[in-house]
XYZ file of C-alpha atoms in Angstrom:
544
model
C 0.000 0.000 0.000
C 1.485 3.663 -0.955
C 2.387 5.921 1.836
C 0.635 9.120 1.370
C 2.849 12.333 2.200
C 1.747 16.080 2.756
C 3.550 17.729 0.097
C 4.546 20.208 3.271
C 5.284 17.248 5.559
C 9.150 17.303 4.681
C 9.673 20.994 3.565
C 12.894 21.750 5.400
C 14.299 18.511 3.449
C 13.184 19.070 0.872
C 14.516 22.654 0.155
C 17.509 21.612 1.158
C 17.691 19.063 -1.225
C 15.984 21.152 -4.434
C 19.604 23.343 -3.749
C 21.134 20.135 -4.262
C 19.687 19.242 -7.197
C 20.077 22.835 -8.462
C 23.901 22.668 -8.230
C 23.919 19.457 -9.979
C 21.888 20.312 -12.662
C 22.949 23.732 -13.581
C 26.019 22.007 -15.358
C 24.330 19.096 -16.236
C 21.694 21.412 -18.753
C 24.801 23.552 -19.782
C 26.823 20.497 -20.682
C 23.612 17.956 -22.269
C 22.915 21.762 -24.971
C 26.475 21.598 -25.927
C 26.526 17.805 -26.437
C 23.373 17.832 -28.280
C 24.327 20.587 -30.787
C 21.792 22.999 -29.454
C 22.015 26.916 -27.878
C 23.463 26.647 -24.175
C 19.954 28.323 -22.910
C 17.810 26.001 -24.186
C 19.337 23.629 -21.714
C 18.351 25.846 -19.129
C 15.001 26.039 -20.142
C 14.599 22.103 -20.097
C 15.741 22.176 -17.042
C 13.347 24.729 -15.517
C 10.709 23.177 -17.338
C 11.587 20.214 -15.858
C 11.736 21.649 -12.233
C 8.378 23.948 -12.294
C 6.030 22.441 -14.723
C 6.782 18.653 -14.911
C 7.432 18.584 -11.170
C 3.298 20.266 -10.383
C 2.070 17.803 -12.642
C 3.921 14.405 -12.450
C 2.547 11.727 -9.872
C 6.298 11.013 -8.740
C 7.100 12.895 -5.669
C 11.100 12.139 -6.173
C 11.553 11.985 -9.976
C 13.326 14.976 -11.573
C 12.809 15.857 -15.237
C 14.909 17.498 -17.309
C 17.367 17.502 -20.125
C 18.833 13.978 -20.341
C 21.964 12.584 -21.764
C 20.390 9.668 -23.119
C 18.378 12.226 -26.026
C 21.912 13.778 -27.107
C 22.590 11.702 -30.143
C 18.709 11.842 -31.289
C 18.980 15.707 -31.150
C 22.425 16.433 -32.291
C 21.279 14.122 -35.423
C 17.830 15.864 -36.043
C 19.143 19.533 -35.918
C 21.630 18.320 -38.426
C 18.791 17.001 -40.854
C 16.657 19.515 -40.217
C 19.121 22.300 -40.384
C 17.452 24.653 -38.026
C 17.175 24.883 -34.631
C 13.065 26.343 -34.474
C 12.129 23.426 -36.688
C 13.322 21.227 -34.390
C 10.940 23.060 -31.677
C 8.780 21.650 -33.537
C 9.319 18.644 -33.273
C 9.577 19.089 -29.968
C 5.973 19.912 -29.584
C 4.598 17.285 -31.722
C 6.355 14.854 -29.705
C 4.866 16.249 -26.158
C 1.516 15.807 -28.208
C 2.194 12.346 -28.688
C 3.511 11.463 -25.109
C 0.092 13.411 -24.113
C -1.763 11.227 -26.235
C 0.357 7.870 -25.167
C -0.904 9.119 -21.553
C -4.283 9.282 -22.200
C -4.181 6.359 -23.902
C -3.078 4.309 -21.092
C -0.202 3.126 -23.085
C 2.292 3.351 -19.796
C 2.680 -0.152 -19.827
C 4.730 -0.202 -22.637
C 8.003 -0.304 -21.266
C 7.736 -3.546 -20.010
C 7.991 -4.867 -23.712
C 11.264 -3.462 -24.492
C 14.054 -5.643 -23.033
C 16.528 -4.758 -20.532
C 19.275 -5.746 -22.816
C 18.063 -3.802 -25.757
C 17.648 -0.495 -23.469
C 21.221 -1.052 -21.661
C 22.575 -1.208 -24.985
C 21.125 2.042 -25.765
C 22.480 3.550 -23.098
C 25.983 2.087 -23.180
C 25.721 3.170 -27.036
C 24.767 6.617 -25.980
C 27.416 7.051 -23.264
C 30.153 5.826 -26.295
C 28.913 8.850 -28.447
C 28.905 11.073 -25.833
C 32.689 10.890 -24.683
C 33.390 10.683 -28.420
C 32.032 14.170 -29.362
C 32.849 16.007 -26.054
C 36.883 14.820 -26.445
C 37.439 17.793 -28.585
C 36.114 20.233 -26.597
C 37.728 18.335 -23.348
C 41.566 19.547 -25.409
C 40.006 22.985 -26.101
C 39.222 22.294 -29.913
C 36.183 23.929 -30.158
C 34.670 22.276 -33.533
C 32.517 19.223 -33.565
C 31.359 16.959 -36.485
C 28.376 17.751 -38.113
C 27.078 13.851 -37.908
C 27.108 12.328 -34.665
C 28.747 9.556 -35.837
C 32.123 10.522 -37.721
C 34.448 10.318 -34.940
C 37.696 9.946 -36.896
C 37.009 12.222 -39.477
C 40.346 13.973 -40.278
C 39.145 17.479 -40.538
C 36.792 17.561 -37.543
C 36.219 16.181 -34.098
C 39.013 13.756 -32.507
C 42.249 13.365 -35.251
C 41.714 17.055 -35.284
C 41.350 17.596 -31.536
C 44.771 15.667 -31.009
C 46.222 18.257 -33.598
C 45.098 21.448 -31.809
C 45.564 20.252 -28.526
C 45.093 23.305 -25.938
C 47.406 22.866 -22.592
C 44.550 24.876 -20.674
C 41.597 23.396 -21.413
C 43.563 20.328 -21.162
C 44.362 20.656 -17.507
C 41.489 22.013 -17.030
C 39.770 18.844 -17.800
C 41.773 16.739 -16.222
C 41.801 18.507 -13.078
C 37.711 18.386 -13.330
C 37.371 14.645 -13.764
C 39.763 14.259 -11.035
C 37.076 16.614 -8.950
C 34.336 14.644 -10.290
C 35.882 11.175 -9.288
C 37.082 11.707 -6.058
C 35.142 14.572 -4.020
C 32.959 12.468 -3.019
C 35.680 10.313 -1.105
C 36.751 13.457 0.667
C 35.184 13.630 4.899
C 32.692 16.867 5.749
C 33.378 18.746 2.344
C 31.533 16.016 0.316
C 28.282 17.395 0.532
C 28.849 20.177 -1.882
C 27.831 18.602 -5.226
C 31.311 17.341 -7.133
C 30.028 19.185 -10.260
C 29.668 22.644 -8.654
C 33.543 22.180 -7.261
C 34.716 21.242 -10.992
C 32.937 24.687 -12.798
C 34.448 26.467 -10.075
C 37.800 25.427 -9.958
C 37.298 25.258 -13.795
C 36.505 28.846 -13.373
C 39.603 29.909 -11.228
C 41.942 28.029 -13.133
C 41.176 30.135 -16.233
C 41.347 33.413 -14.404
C 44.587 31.866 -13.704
C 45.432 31.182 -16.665
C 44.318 34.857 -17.888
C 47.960 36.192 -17.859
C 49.480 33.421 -20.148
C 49.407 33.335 -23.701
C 50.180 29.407 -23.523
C 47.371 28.796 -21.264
C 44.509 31.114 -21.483
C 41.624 30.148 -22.942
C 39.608 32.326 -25.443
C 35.702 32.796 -25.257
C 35.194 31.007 -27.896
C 35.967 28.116 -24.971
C 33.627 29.760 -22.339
C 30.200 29.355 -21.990
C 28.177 32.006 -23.644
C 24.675 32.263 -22.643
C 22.752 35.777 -23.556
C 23.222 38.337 -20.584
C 19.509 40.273 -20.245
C 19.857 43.940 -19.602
C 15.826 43.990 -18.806
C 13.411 42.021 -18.448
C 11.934 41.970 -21.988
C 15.831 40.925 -23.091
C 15.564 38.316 -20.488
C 12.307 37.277 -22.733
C 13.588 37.682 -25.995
C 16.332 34.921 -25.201
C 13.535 32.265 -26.007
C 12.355 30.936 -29.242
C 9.408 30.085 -30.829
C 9.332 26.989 -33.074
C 8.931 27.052 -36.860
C 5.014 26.422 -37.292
C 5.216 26.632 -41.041
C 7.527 23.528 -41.269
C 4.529 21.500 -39.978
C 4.000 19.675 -43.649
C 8.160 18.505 -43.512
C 7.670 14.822 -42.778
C 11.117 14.691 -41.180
C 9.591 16.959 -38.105
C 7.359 14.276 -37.923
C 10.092 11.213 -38.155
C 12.175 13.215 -35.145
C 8.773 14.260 -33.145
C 8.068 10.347 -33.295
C 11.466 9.512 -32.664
C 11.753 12.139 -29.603
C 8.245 10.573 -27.990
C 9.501 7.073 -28.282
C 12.834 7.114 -26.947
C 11.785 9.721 -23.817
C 8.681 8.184 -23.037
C 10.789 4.820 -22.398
C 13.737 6.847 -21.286
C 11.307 8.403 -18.654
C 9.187 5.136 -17.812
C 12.341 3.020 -16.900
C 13.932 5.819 -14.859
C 10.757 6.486 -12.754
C 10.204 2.946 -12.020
C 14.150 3.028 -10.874
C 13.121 5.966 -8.742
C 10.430 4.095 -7.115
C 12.379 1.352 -5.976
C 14.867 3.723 -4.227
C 11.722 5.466 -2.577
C 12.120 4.990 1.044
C 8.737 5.149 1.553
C 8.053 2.270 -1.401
C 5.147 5.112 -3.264
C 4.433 3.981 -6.894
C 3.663 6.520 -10.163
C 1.230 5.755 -12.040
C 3.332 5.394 -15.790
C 0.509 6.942 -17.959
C 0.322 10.049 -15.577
C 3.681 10.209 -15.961
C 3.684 10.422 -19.668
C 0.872 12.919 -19.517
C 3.068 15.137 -17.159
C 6.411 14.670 -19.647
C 4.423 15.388 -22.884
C 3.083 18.504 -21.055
C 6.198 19.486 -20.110
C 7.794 18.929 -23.718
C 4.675 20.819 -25.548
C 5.460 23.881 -23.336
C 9.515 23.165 -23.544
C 8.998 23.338 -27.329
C 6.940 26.407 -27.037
C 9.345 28.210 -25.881
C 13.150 27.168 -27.224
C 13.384 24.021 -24.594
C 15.334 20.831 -25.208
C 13.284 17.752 -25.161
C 12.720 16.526 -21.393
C 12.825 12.963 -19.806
C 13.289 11.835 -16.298
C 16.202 11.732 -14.857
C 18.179 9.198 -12.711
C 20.870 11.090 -11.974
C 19.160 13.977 -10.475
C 16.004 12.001 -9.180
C 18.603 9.424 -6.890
C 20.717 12.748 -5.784
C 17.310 14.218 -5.029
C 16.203 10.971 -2.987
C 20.081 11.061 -0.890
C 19.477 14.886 -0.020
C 16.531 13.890 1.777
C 13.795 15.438 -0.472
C 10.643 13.299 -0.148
C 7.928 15.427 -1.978
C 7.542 17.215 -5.853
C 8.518 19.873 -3.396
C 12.212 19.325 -4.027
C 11.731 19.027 -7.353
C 10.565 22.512 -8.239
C 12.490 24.149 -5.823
C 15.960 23.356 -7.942
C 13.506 24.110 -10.721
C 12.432 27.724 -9.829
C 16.560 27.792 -8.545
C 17.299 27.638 -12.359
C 15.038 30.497 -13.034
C 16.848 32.601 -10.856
C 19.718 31.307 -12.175
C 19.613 32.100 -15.542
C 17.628 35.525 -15.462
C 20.292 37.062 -12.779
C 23.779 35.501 -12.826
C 24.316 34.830 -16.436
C 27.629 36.705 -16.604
C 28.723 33.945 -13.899
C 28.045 31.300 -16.230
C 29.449 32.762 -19.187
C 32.557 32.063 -17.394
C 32.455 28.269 -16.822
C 35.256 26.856 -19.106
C 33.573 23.928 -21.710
C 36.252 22.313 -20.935
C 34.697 22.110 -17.171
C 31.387 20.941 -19.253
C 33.285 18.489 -21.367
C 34.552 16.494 -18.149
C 31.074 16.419 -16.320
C 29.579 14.799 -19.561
C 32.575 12.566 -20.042
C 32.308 11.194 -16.695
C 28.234 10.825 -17.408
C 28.902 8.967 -20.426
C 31.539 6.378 -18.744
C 28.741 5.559 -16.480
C 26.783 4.922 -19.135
C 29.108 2.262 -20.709
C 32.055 1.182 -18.294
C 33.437 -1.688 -18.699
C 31.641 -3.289 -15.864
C 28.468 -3.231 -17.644
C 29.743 -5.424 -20.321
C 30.860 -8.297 -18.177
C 27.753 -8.468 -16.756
C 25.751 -8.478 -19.625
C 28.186 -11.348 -21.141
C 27.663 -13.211 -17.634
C 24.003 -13.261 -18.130
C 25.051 -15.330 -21.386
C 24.142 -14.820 -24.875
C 20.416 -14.569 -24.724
C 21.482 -10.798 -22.999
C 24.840 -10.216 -24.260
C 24.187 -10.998 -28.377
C 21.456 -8.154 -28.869
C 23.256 -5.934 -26.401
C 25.853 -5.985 -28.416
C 24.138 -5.288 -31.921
C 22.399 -2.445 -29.991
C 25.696 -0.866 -29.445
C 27.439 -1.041 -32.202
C 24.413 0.041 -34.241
C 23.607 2.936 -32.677
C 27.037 3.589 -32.552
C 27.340 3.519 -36.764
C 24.070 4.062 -37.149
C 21.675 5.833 -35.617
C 19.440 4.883 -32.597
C 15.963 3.825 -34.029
C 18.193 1.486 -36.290
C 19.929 -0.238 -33.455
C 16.862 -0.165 -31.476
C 15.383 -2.136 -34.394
C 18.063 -4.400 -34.924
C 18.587 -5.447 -31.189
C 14.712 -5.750 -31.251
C 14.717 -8.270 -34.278
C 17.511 -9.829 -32.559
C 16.525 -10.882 -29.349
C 12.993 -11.619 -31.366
C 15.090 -14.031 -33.368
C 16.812 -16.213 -30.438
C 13.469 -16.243 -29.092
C 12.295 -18.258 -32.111
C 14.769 -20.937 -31.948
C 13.414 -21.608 -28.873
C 9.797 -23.546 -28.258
C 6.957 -21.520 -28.448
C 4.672 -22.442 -25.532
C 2.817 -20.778 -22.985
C 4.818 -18.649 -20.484
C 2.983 -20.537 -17.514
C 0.125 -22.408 -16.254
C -2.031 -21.018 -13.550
C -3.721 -23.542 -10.634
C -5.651 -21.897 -7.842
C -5.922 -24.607 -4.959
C -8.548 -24.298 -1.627
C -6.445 -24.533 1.460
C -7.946 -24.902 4.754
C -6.015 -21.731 5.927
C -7.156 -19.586 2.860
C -6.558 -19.039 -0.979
C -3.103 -20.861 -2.498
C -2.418 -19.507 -6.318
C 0.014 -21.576 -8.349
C 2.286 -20.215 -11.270
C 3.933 -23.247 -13.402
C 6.064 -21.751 -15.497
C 6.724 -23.077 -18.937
C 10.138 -24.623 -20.864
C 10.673 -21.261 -22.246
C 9.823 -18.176 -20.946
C 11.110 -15.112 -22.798
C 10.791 -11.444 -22.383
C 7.493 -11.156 -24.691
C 6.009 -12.639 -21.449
C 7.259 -10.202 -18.884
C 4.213 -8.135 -19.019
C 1.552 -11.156 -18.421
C 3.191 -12.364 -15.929
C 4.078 -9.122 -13.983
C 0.051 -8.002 -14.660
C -0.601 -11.459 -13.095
C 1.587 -10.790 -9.823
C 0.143 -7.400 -9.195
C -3.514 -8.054 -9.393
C -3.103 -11.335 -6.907
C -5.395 -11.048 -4.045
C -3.934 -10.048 -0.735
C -3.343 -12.459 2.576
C -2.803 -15.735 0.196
C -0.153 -17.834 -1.390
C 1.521 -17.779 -4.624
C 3.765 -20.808 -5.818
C 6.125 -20.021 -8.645
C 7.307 -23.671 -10.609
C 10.043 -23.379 -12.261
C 10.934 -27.129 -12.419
C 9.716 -27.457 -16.284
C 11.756 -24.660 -17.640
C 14.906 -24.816 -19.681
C 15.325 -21.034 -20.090
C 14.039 -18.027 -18.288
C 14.250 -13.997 -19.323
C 16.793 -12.086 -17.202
C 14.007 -9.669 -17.266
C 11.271 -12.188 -15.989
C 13.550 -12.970 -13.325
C 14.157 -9.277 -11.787
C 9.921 -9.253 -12.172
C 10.249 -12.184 -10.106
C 12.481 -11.386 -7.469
C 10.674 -7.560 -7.106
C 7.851 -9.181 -6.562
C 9.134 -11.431 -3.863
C 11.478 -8.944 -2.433
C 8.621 -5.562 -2.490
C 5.426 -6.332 -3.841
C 4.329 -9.325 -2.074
C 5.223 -8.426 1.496
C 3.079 -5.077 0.846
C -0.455 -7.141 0.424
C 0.762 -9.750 2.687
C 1.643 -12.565 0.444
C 3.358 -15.423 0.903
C 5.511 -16.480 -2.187
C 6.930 -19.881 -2.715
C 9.773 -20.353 -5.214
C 10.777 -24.171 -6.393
C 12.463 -25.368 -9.288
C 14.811 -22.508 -9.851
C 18.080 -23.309 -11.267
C 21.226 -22.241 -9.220
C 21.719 -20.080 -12.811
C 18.842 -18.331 -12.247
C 20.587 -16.542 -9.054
C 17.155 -17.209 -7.362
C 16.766 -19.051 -4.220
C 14.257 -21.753 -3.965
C 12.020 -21.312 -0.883
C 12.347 -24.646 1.651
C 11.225 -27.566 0.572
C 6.861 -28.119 1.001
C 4.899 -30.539 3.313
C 3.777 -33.725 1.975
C 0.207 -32.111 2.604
C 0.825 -29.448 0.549
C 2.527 -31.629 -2.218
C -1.271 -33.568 -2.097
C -3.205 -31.033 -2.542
C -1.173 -29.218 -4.993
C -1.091 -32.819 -7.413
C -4.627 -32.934 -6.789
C -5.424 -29.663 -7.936
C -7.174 -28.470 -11.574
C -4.824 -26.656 -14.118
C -6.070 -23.931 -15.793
C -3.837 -23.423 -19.614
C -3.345 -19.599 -20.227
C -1.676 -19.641 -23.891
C 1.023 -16.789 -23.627
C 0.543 -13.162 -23.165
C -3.316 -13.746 -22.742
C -3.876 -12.814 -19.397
C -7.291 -11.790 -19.683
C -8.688 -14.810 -18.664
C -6.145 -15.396 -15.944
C -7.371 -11.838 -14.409
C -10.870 -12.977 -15.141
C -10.495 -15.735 -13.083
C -9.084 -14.144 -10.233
C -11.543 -11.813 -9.646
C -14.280 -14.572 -10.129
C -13.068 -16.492 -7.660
């Protein structure tokens, strides 16, 4: 059952940790704009957005929205195509509309038919583009390829980053990722966010640097945001989007592209952020999607990057001790102030600085440690992650989310195609007993039966999950298995009994059952459910 909490209940924790969050995200929008291609304030207006408007309307009280790294490539790729920065608003909008309508449409659930190997793939794939284009600016060569994907091209981006090599924005950087990796380790001073330390010792060492031709760096390296002299400058600094560009059908590709990808993006994240909740609240997915397609719509409006939720922020958010939305918008109406009264501040952060907060963002996104485990989980997980990658990589990412699709379709198909389980409901003298056998393959086109099955299992009774028939199992299945054990069940009081498990499966088999028990389960009626039709399972829940 979801705690209910008085968005006023935790306010001293949760301004505190909306400040937090502020620090962390102010370079965070600044560096995600320059990755993706785009003008530096329009990262700063996701990120308000994000804050103010996405944070009133989303049903998460610890998610934070705004610009993400995983939508970098997408946008640095559609501004390219579509060769202007307003008809990309547009897209933009059209792609709020469609997360709106995804929303109302109830279509949350969606996420749970996209593998976990596909989407880590993405991500790894995203993190490797990432560090690729932000190298050059990391050794203070301030040109970038025009695709996202011609990383060795001789005249731009790394061969000619290594040839105009700049020692300041060099140290700089290195100095920064050294801030970034280790402030954290550092007793009492560790609770000023490692991000916030790197821009400003990114900042000092350039005034530093000021008196040396060797070492200074030009603004040309700086950040350079508009600096409002009034208010109506302060409102000029946004853009509208390109309305007559609504017939190009590449604003409609990206707008579909831009829904799809953030709506997962967004989907997976929140449901991360509820299972670091430390009061165990779930968000509904479809308001969620209303509240992001909202928030894009009005980001689009008015010169915004696209918007997802954010791990990064939301877990940050959760360790500051925020516990309400009102965190959320505090860091968002923090950007606000940020950006309409101490833009000249900014305009001195080195990208340099910016370079090493997204490099270290993107090595998180693909370290090395994320491929061993995927090739531990053996090649059911590690084939399509792989494809993934190096698709997206040479590609673009609907391509290698296509082809890591068809393959993990594919192995699927070698396998048997049978029903992902049987269900047996049993009387027991002490109350309801609900048996899951699960079938000799059960792949990830099943997750979503079976985890609709687990959640709408009546409270105070038994559940039984066989596993003795199977030969193979869905790494994916498996986590919806052991969530379910580990946070679900004990919440409505449900006893879960695990048998059959395979010491592969890294799930421990409850203790072994009472002869009594082993009766009246062999005497018991199967019910077949053919796979994916839970319907009639949920049918025959409620009936009985």
């Amino acid at each position: 059952m979801n705690k209910q909490t008085s968005i006023f209940s935790n306010i001293k924790g949760d301004l505190s940790a909306g400040l937090v969050v502020f620090l962390i995200a102010v370079p965070l929008c600044l560096g995600i704009a320059l990755a993706s291609g785009a003008p530096l304030f329009s990262g700063m207006i996701a990120g308000i957005i994000g804050g103010i408007v996405i944070g009133f309307f989303s049903g998460s009280n610890l998610s934070v929205s705004g610009p993400a790294a995983g939508l970098t490539a997408v946008v640095l790729a559609a501004i390219t195509k579509l060769g202007a920065f307003d008809i990309f608003l547009l897209s933009i909008v059209i792609a709020g509309a469609i997360q709106l309508t995804f929303g109302l449409l109830k279509a949350g659930t969606v996420a749970n038919y996209f593998p976990s190997n596909v989407i880590t793939g993405m991500l790894t794939a995203i993190g490797i583009i990432i560090i690729m284009k932000q190298l050059p600016y990391a050794f203070g060569y301030d040109k970038s390829s025009e695709s996202t994907y011609e990383f060795i091209d001789a005249e731009n981006t790394l061969l000619a980053a290594l040839n105009h090599i700049s020692l300041g924005a060099t140290i700089i950087t290195i100095l920064s990722i050294l801030i970034i990796l280790y402030w954290s380790k550092l007793p009492k001073v560790s609770v000023v966010p490692a991000p916030l330390v790197a821009v400003i010792a990114g900042i000092l060492l350039n005034m530093a640097f000021s008196g040396s031709a060797v070492l200074a760096l030009g603004d040309n390296h700086l950040v350079r945001l508009p600096v409002p002299e009034s208010f109506n400058d302060f409102l000029g600094q946004f853009t509208l989007p390109r309305f007559s560009a609504i017939t190009n059908k590449e604003v409609w590709i990206t707008a579909a592209t831009v829904a799809i990808v953030a709506s997962i993006e967004t989907l997976l994240n929140v449901e991360a952020t509820d299972k670091l909740d430390p009061l165990k609240r779930y968000t509904s997915p479809n308001r969620e999607l209303k509240a992001q397609g909202i928030g894009n719509i009005i980001s689009g409006l008015i010169g915004g990057l696209p918007i997802t939720s954010v791990i990064v922020r939301s877990s940050a958010n959760i360790n500051a001790g925020g516990r309400t939305k009102v965190a959320t918008m505090t860091h968002g109406i923090l950007l606000l102030v940020c950006t309409a009264l101490i833009a000249p501040f900014l305009n001195m952060i080195p990208l340099a600085t910016l370079a090493a907060v997204l490099l270290v963002t993107g090595y998180k996104l693909c370290k090395i440690s994320i491929f061993k485990e995927m090739f531990k989980n053996g090649k059911y997980q590690w084939v399509p992650f792989v494809v993934t990658v190096v698709a997206i990589v040479f590609t673009d990412l609907l391509i290698g989310i296509a082809l890591g699709m068809a393959v993990s379709v594919l192995a699927i198909l070698r396998g048997n195609i049978k029903s992902s389980y049987y269900f047996r409901k049993e009387k027991y003298q002490s109350g309801d007993s609900i048996r899951l056998e699960l079938a000799q393959e059960v792949s990830f086109l099943n997750k979503a039966s079976i985890l609709l099955t687990l959640d709408h299992l009546p409270a105070n009774t038994t559940v039984i999950i066989d596993a003795n028939k199977t030969a193979y199992i869905d790494f994916d299945v498996l986590q919806t298995i052991r969530e379910f054990k580990e946070i679900k069940a004990p919440q409505k009081n449900i006893q879960v009994v695990l048998t059959g498990f395979k010491d592969v499966y890294k799930i421990q088999n409850s203790p072994s059952l009472t002869n009594e028990q082993q009766t009246r389960i062999t005497n018991g009626h199967v019910h077949t459910i053919a796979s994916g039709n839970h319907n009639d399972l949920l049918k025959e829940l409620q009936l009985n």
